[in-house]
mmCIF file of C-alpha atoms in Angstrom:
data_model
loop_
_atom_site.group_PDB
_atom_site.id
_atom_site.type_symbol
_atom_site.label_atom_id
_atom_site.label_comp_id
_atom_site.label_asym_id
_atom_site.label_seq_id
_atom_site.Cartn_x
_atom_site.Cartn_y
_atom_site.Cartn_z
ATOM 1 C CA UNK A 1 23.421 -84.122 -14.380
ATOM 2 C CA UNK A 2 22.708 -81.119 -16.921
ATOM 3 C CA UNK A 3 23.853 -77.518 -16.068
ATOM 4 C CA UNK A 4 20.449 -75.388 -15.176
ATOM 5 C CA UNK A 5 20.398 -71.877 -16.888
ATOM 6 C CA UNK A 6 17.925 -69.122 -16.109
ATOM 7 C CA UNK A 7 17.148 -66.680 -19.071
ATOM 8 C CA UNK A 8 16.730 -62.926 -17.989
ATOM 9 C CA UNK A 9 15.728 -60.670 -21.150
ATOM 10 C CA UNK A 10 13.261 -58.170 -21.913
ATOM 11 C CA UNK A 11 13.128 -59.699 -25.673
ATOM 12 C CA UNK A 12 10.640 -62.651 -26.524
ATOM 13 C CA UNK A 13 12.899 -62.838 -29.352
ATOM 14 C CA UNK A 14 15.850 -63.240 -27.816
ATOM 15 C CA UNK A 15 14.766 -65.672 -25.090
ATOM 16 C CA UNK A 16 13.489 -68.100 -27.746
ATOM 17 C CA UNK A 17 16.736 -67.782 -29.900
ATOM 18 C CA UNK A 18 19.264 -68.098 -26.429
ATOM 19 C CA UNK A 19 16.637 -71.005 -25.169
ATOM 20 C CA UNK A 20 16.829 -73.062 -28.674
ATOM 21 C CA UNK A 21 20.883 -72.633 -28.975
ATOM 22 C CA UNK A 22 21.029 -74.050 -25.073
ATOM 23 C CA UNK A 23 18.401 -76.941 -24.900
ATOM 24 C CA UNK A 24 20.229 -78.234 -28.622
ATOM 25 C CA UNK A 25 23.577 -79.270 -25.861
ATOM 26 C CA UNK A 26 22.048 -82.762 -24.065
ATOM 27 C CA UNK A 27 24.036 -81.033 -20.829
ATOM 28 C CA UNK A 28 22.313 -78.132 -20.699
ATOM 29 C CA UNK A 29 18.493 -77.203 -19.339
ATOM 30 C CA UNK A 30 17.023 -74.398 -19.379
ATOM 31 C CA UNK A 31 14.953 -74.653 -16.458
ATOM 32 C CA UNK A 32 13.245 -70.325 -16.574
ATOM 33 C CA UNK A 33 13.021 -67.483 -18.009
ATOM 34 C CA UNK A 34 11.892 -63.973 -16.894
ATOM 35 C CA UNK A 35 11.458 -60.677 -18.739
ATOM 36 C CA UNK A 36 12.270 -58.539 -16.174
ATOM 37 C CA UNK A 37 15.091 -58.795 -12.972
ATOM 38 C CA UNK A 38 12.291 -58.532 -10.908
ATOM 39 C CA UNK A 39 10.450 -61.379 -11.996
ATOM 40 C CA UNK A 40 13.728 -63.283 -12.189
ATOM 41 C CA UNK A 41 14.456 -62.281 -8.130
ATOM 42 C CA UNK A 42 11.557 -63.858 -7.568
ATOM 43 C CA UNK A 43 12.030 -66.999 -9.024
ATOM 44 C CA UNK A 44 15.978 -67.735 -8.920
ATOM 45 C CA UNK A 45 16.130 -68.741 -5.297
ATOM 46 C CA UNK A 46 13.700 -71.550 -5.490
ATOM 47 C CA UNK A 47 14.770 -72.724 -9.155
ATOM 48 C CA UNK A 48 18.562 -72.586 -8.137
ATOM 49 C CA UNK A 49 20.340 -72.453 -11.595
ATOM 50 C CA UNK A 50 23.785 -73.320 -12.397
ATOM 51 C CA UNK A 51 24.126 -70.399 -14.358
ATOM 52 C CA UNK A 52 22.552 -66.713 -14.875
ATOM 53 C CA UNK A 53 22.425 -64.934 -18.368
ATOM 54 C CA UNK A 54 21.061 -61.576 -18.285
ATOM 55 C CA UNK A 55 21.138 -58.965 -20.832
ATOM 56 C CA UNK A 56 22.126 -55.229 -19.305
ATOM 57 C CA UNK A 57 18.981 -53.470 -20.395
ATOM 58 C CA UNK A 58 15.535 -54.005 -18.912
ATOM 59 C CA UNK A 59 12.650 -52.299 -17.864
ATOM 60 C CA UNK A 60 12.227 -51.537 -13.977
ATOM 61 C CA UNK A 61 15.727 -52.982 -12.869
ATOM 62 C CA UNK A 62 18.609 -53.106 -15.068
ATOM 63 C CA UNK A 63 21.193 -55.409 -15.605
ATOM 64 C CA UNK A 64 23.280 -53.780 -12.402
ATOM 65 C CA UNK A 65 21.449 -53.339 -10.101
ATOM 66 C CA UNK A 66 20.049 -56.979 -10.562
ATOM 67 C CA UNK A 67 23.450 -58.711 -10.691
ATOM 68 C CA UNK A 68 24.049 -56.841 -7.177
ATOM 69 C CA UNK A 69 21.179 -58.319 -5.785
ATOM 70 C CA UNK A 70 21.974 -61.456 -7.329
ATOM 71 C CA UNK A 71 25.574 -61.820 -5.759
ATOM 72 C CA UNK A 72 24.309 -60.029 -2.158
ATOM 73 C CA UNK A 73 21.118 -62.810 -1.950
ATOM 74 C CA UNK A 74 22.169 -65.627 -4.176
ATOM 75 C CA UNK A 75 25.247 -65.501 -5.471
ATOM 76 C CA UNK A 76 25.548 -67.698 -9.039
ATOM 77 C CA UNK A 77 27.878 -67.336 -12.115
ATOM 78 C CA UNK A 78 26.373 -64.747 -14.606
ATOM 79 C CA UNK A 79 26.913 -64.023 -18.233
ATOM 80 C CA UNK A 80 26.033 -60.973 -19.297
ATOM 81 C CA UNK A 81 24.952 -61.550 -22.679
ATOM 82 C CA UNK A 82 24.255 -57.987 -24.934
ATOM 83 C CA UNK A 83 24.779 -56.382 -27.679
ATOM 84 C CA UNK A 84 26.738 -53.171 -26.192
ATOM 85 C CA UNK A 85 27.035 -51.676 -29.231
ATOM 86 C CA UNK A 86 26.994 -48.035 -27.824
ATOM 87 C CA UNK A 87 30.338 -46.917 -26.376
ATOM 88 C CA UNK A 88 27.977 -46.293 -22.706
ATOM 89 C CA UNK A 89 26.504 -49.757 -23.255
ATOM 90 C CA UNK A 90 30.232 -51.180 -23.070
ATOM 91 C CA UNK A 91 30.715 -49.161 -20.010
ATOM 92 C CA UNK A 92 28.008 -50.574 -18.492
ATOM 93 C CA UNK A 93 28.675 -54.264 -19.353
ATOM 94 C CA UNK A 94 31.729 -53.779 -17.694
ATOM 95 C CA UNK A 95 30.358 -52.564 -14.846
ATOM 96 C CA UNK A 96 28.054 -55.667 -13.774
ATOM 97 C CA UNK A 97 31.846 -57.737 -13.891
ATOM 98 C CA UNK A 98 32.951 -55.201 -11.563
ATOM 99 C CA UNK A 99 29.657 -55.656 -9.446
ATOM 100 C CA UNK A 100 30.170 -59.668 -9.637
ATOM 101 C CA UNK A 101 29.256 -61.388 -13.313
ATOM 102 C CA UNK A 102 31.378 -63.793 -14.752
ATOM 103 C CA UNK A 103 31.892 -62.859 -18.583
ATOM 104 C CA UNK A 104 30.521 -61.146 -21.026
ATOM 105 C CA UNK A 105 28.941 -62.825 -24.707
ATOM 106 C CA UNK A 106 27.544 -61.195 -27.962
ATOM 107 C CA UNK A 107 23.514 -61.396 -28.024
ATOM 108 C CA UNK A 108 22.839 -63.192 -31.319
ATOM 109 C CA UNK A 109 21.658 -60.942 -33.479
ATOM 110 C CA UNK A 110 19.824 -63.338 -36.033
ATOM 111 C CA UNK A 111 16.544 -65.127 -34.876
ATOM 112 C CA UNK A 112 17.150 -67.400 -37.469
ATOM 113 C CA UNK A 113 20.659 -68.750 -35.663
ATOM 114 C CA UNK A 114 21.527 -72.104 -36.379
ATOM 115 C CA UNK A 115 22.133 -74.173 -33.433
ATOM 116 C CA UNK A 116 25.458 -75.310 -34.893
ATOM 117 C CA UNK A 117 26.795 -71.946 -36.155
ATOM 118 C CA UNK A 118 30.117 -71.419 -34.452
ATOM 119 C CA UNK A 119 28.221 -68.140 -32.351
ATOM 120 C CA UNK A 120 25.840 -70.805 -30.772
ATOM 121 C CA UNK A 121 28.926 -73.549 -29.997
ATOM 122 C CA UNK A 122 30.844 -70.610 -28.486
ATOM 123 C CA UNK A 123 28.092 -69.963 -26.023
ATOM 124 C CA UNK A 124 27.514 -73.539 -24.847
ATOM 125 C CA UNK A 125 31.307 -74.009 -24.212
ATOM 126 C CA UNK A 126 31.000 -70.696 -22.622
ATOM 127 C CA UNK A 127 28.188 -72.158 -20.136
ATOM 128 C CA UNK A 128 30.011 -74.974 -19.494
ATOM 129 C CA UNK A 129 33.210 -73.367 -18.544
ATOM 130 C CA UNK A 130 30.624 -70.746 -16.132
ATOM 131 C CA UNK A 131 28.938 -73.501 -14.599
ATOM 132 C CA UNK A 132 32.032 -75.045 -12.838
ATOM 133 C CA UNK A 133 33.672 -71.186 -11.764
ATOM 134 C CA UNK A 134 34.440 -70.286 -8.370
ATOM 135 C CA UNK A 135 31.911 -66.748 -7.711
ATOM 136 C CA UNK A 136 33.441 -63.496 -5.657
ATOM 137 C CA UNK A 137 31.292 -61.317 -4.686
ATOM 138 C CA UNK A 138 33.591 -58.122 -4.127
ATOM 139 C CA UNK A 139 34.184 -58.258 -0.562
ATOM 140 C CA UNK A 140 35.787 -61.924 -0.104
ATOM 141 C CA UNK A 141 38.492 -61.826 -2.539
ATOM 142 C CA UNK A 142 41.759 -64.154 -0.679
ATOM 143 C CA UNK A 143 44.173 -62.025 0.784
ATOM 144 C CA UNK A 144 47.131 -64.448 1.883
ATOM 145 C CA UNK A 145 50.593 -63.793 2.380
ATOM 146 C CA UNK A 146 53.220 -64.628 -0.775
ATOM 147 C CA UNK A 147 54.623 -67.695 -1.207
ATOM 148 C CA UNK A 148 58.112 -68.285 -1.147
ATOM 149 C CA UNK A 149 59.952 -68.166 -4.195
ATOM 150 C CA UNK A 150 60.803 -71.300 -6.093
ATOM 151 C CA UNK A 151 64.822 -72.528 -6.023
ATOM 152 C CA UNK A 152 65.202 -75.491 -8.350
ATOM 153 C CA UNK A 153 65.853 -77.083 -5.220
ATOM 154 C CA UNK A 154 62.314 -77.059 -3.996
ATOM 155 C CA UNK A 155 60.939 -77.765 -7.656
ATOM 156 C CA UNK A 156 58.933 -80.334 -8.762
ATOM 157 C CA UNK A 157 60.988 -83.373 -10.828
ATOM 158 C CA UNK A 158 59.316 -82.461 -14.078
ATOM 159 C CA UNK A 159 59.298 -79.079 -13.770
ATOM 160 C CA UNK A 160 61.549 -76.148 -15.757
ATOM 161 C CA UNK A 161 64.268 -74.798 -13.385
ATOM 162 C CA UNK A 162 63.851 -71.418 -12.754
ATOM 163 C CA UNK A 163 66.726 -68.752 -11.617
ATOM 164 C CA UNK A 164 66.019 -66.545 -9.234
ATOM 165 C CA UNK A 165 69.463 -64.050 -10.197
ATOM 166 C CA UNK A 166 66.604 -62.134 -11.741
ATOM 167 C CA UNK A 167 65.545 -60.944 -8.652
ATOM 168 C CA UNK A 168 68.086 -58.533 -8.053
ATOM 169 C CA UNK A 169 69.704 -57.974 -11.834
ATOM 170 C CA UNK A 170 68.677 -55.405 -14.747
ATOM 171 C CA UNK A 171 66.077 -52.858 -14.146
ATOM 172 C CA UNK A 172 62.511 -54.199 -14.979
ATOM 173 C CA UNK A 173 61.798 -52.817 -19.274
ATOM 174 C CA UNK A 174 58.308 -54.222 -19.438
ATOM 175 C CA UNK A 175 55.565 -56.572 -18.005
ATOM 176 C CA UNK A 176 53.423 -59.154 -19.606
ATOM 177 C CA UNK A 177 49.345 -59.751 -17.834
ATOM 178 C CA UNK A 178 47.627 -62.729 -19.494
ATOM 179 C CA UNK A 179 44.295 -63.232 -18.406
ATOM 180 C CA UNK A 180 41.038 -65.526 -19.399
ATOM 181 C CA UNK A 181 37.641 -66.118 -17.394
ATOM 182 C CA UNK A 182 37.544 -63.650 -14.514
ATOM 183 C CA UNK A 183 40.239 -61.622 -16.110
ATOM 184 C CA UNK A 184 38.500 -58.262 -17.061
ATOM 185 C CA UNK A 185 37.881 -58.367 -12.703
ATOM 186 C CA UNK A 186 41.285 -59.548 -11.874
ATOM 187 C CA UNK A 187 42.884 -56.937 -14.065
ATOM 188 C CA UNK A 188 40.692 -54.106 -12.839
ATOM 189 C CA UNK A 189 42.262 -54.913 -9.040
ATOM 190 C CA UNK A 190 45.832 -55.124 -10.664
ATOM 191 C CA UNK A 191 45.576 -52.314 -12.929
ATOM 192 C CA UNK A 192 43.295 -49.353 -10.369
ATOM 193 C CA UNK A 193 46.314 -49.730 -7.605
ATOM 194 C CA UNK A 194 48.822 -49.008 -9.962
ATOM 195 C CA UNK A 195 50.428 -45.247 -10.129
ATOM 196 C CA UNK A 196 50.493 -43.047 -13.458
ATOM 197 C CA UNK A 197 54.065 -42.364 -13.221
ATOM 198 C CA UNK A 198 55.126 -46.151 -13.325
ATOM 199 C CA UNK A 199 58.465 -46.237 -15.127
ATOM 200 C CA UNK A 200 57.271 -49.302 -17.523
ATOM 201 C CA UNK A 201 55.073 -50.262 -19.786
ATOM 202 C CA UNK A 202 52.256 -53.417 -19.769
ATOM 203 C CA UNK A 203 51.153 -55.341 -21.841
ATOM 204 C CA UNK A 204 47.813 -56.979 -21.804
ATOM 205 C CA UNK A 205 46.036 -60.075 -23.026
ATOM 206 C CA UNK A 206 42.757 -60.780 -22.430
ATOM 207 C CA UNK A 207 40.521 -63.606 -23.426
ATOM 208 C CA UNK A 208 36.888 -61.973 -24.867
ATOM 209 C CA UNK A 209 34.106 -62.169 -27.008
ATOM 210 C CA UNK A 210 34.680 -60.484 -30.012
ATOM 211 C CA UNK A 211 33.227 -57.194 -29.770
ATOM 212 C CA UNK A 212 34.196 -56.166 -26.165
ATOM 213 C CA UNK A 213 37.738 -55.479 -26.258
ATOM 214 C CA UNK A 214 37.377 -51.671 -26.864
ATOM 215 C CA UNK A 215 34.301 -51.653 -24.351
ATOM 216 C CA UNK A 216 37.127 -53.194 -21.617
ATOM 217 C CA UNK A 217 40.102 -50.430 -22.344
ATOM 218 C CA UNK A 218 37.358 -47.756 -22.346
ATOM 219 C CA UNK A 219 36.218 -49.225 -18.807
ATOM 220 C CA UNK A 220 39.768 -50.022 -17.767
ATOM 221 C CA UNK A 221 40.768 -46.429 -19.035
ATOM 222 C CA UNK A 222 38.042 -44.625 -16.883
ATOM 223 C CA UNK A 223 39.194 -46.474 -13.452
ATOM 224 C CA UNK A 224 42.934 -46.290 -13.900
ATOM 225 C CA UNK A 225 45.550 -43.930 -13.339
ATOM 226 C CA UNK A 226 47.236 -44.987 -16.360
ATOM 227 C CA UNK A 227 46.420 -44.471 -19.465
ATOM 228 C CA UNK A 228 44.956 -47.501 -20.863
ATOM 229 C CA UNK A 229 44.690 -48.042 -24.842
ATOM 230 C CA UNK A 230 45.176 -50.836 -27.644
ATOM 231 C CA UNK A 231 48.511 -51.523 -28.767
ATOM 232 C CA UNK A 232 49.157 -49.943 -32.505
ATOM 233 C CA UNK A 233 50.962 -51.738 -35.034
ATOM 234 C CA UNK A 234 54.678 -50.210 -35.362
ATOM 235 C CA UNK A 235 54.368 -48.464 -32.060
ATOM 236 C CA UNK A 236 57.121 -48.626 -29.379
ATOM 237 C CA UNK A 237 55.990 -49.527 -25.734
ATOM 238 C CA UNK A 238 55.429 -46.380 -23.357
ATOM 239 C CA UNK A 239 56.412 -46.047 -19.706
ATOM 240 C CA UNK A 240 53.371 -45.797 -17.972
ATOM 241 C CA UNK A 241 50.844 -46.919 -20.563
ATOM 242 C CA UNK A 242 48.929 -50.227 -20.462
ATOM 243 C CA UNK A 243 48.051 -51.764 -24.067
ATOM 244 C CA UNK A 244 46.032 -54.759 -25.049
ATOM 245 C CA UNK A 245 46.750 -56.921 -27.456
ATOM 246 C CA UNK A 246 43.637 -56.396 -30.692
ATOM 247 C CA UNK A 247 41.127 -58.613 -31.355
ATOM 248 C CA UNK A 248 42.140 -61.155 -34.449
ATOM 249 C CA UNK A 249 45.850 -61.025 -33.711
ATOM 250 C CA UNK A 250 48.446 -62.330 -32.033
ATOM 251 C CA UNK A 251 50.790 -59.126 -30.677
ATOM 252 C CA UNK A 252 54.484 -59.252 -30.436
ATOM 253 C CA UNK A 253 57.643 -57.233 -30.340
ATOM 254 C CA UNK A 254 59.788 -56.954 -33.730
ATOM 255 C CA UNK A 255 63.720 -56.889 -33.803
ATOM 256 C CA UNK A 256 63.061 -53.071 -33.339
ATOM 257 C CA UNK A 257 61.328 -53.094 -30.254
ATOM 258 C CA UNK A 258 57.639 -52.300 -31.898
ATOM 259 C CA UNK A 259 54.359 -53.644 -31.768
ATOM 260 C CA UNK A 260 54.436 -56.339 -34.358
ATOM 261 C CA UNK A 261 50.967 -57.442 -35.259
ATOM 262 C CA UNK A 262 50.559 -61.714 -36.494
ATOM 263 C CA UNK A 263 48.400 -63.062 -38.442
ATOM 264 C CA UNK A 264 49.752 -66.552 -37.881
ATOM 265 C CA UNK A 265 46.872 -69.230 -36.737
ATOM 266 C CA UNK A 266 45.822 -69.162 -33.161
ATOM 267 C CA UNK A 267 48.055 -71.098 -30.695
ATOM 268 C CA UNK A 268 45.892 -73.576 -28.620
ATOM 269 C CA UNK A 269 42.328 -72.042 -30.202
ATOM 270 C CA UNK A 270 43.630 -68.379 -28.727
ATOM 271 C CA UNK A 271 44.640 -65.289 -31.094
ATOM 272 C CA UNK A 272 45.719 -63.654 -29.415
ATOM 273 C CA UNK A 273 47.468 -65.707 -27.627
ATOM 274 C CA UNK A 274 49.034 -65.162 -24.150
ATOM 275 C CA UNK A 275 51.992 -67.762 -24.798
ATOM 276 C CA UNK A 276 52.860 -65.986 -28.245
ATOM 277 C CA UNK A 277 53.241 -62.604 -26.659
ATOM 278 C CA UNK A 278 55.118 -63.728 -23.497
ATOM 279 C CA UNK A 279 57.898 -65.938 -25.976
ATOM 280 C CA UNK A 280 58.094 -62.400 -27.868
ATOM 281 C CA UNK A 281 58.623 -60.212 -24.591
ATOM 282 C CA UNK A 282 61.261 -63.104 -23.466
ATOM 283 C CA UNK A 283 62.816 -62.781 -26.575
ATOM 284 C CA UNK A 284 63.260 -59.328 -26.678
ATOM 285 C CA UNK A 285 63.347 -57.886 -23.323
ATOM 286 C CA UNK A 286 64.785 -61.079 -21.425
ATOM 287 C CA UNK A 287 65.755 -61.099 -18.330
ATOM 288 C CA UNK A 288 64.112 -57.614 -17.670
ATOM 289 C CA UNK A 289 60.480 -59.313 -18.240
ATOM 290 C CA UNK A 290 58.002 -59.647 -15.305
ATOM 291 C CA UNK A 291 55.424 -62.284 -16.835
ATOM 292 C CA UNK A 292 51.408 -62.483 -15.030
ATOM 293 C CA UNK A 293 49.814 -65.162 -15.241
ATOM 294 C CA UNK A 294 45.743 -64.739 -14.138
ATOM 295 C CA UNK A 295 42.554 -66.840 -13.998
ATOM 296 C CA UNK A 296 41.878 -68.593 -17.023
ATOM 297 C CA UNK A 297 40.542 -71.831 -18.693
ATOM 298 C CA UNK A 298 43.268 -73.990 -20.461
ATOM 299 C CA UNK A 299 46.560 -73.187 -20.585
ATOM 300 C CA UNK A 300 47.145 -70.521 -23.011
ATOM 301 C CA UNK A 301 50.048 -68.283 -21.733
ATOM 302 C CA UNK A 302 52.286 -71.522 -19.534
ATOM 303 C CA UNK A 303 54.385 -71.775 -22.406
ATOM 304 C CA UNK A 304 55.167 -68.302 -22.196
ATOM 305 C CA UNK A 305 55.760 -67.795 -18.464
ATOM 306 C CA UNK A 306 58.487 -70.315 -18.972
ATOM 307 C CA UNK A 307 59.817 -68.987 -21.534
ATOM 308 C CA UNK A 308 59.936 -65.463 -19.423
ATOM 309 C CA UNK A 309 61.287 -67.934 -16.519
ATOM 310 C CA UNK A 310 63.998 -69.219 -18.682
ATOM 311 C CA UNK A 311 65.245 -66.106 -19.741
ATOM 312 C CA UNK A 312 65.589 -64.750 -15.995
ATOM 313 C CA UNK A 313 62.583 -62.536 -16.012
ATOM 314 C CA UNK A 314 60.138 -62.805 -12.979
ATOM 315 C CA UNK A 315 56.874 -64.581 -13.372
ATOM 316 C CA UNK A 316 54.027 -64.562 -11.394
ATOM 317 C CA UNK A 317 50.709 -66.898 -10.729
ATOM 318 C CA UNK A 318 48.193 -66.139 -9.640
ATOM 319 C CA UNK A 319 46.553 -68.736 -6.564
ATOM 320 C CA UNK A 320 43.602 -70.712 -7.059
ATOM 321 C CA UNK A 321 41.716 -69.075 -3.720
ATOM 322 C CA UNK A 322 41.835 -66.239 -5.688
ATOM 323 C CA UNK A 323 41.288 -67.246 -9.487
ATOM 324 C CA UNK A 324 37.566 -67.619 -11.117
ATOM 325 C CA UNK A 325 39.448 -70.339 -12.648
ATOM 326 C CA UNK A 326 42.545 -72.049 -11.928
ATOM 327 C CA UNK A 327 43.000 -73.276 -15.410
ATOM 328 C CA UNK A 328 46.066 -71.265 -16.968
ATOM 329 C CA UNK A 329 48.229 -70.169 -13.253
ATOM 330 C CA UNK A 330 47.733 -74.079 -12.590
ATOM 331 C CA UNK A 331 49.182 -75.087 -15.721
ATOM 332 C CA UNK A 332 52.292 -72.535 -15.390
ATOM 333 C CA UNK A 333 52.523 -73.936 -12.111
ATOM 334 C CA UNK A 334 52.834 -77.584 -12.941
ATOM 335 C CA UNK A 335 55.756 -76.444 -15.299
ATOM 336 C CA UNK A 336 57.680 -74.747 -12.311
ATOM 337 C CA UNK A 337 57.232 -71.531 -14.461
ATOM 338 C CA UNK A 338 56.064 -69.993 -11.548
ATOM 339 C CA UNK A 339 58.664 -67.567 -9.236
ATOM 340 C CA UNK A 340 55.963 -66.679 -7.077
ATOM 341 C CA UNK A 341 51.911 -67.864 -6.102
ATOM 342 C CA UNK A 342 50.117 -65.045 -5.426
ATOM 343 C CA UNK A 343 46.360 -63.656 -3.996
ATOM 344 C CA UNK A 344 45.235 -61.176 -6.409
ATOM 345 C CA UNK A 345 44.858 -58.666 -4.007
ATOM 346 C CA UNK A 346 48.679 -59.455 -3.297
ATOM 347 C CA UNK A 347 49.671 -58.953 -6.517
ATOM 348 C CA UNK A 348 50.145 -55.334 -7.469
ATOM 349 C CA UNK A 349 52.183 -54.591 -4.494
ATOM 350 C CA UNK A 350 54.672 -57.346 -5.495
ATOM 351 C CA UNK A 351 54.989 -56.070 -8.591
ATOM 352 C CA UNK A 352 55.481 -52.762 -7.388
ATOM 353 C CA UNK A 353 58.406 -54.004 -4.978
ATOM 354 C CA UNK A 354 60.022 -55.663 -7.935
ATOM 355 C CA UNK A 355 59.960 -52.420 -10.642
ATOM 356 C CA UNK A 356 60.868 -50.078 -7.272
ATOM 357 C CA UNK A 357 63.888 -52.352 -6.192
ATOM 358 C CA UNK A 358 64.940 -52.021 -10.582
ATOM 359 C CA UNK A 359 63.906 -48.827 -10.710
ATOM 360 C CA UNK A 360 64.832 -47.016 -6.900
ATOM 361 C CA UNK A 361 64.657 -43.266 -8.001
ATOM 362 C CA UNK A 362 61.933 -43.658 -10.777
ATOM 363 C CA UNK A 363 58.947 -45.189 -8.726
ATOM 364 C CA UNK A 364 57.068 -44.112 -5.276
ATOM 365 C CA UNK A 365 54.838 -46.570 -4.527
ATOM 366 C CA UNK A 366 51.690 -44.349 -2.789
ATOM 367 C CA UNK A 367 52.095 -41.168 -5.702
ATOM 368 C CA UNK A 368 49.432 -42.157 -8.235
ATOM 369 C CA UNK A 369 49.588 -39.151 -9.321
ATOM 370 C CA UNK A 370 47.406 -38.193 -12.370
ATOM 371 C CA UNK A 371 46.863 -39.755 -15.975
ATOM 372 C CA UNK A 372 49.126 -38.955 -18.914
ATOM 373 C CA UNK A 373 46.942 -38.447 -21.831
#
């Protein structure tokens, strides 16, 4: 059975390109198009699609306000698809993930766009992976209880064995958040509960379209308490700063303790990669690592929670009631490289506990306070 998209885009142009690239993959259909949200309203409930792609700007309704109606009435994956070129247009991308979309994807900016160009093979893979994600709208998010911590006792046969010593050893130096599909969302609970005088630094990787990263700090930057920035080349980690790994590069720690950036070739199709980051934090910070592990396709960054595991640091999954995707948390999982299976929404207090029982006089959990610019 092919996956049904439904075009939303104020562009003839850029319907007939995004139409062309889709209908050239034998499992996707296009089965509408609209030019405006309202037109699509009207017609998504009785065409049922798969998938959504909608650009942010449009006459009458924009891209917002739509996917809000969208999630409240119908609720279906959506990919915003736009060229957010503007530093506001970024913002606003952002925004419709917070308000329920999916991901994010470059408009094609060629009408002439081969249906084989490696732009139009990213997209299809992209639908694919959207039409088989789990949708949250903002108010059902999982809220269970932890899980217990793994003992190599209560391991599975194949998987790493994991001490738990870490728990109560060496105060927590820095923390590792890998994330894929869904990840700009999960990050944005993780990273808003989080106070500006946390006593470590964290370190970000996050799956996107080329093009978007800066759009995602600037976003993340505007809702957090901390500071929120990409990592520089030959910089040393700050307490109370999150940085994300650039676009085009795998980010690491040198024998110094500074950002290192690679150019080596991506690990498992991903540069950055999550698992090439985590093996450098392990290396480098050991046993005073706390590894995250969010919703993702694949299983970039498994490799690196054990290697986080291994050392003695603290890793955490996050569940599949939770996750867009259970793709990467699953794969950690299945390794044993998992300490603890968490709810997002369960997350950030956990990790709190952790850095407040390392770090007793440097951390009160409820003083936000304000950002350090």
């Amino acid at each position: 059975m092919s996956i049904k998209v439904f075009l939303v885009d104020d562009s003839p142009v850029a319907l007939i390109v995004l139409k062309r690239i889709l209908n050239s993959s034998a499992e996707i259909e296009v089965v509408g198009t609209a030019h405006t949200a309202k037109e699509a309203l009207a017609l998504i409930p009785t065409i049922k699609p798969d998938v959504i792609c909608t650009d942010f700007h449009m006459p009458h309704m924009d891209g917002l306000e739509f996917t809000q109606e969208i999630m409240a009435n119908c609720p279906r994956p959506i990919l915003v698809i736009s060229t957010a070129v503007q530093r506001e247009d970024t913002y606003n991308v952002f925004q419709l993930l917070n308000a329920g979309a999916v991901d994010v994807f470059p408009k094609p900016k060629n009408g002439l766009l081969n249906e084989n160009s490696q732009l139009a093979q990213d997209l299809i893979r992209k639908i694919r992976i959207l039409s088989g994600v789990r949708v949250f709208t903002r108010r059902n998010r999982s809220s269970e209880s932890p899980r217990r911590v793994n003992s190599p006792a209560n391991l599975p046969a194949s998987s790493t064995s994991i001490s738990t010593s870490s728990l109560i050893s060496k105060p927590i130096r820095i923390v590792g958040i890998g994330a894929s599909t869904g990840g700009p969302q999960a990050l944005h609970t993780i990273l808003t509960q989080l106070p500006a005088n946390l006593s470590v630094p964290i370190i970000c990787i996050q799956h996107i379209s080329e093009g978007f990263l800066q759009g995602l700090v600037n976003w993340l930057n505007v809702q957090c308490s901390l500071s929120v920035q990409i990592a520089r080349n030959g910089e040393i980690p700050q307490n109370g700063i999150v940085y994300f790994a650039p676009e085009r590069y795998h980010l690491e720690i040198d024998r110094q303790g500074r950002f290192l950036y690679s150019s080596a070739p991506p690990l498992a199709g991903h540069r950055p990669s999550i698992t090439v980051t985590f093996q450098s934090l392990a290396r480098y910070y050991s046993d005073r690592t706390v590894g995250i592990l969010l919703t993702g396709m694949g299983r970039d960054g498994a490799d690196g929670m054990a290697a986080i595991a291994q050392s003695n640091g603290i890793t955490i999954a996050q569940d599949e009631a939770s996750s867009v995707v259970f793709g990467m948390p699953k794969e950690a999982i299945a390794l044993g490289a998992a300490h603890q299976i968490l709810a997002i929404d369960a997350i950030t207090s956990v990790l709190l506990q952790h850095i407040e029982r390392r770090h007793p006089q440097h951390l009160k959990a409820n003083d936000r306070g304000s950002k350090n610019i």
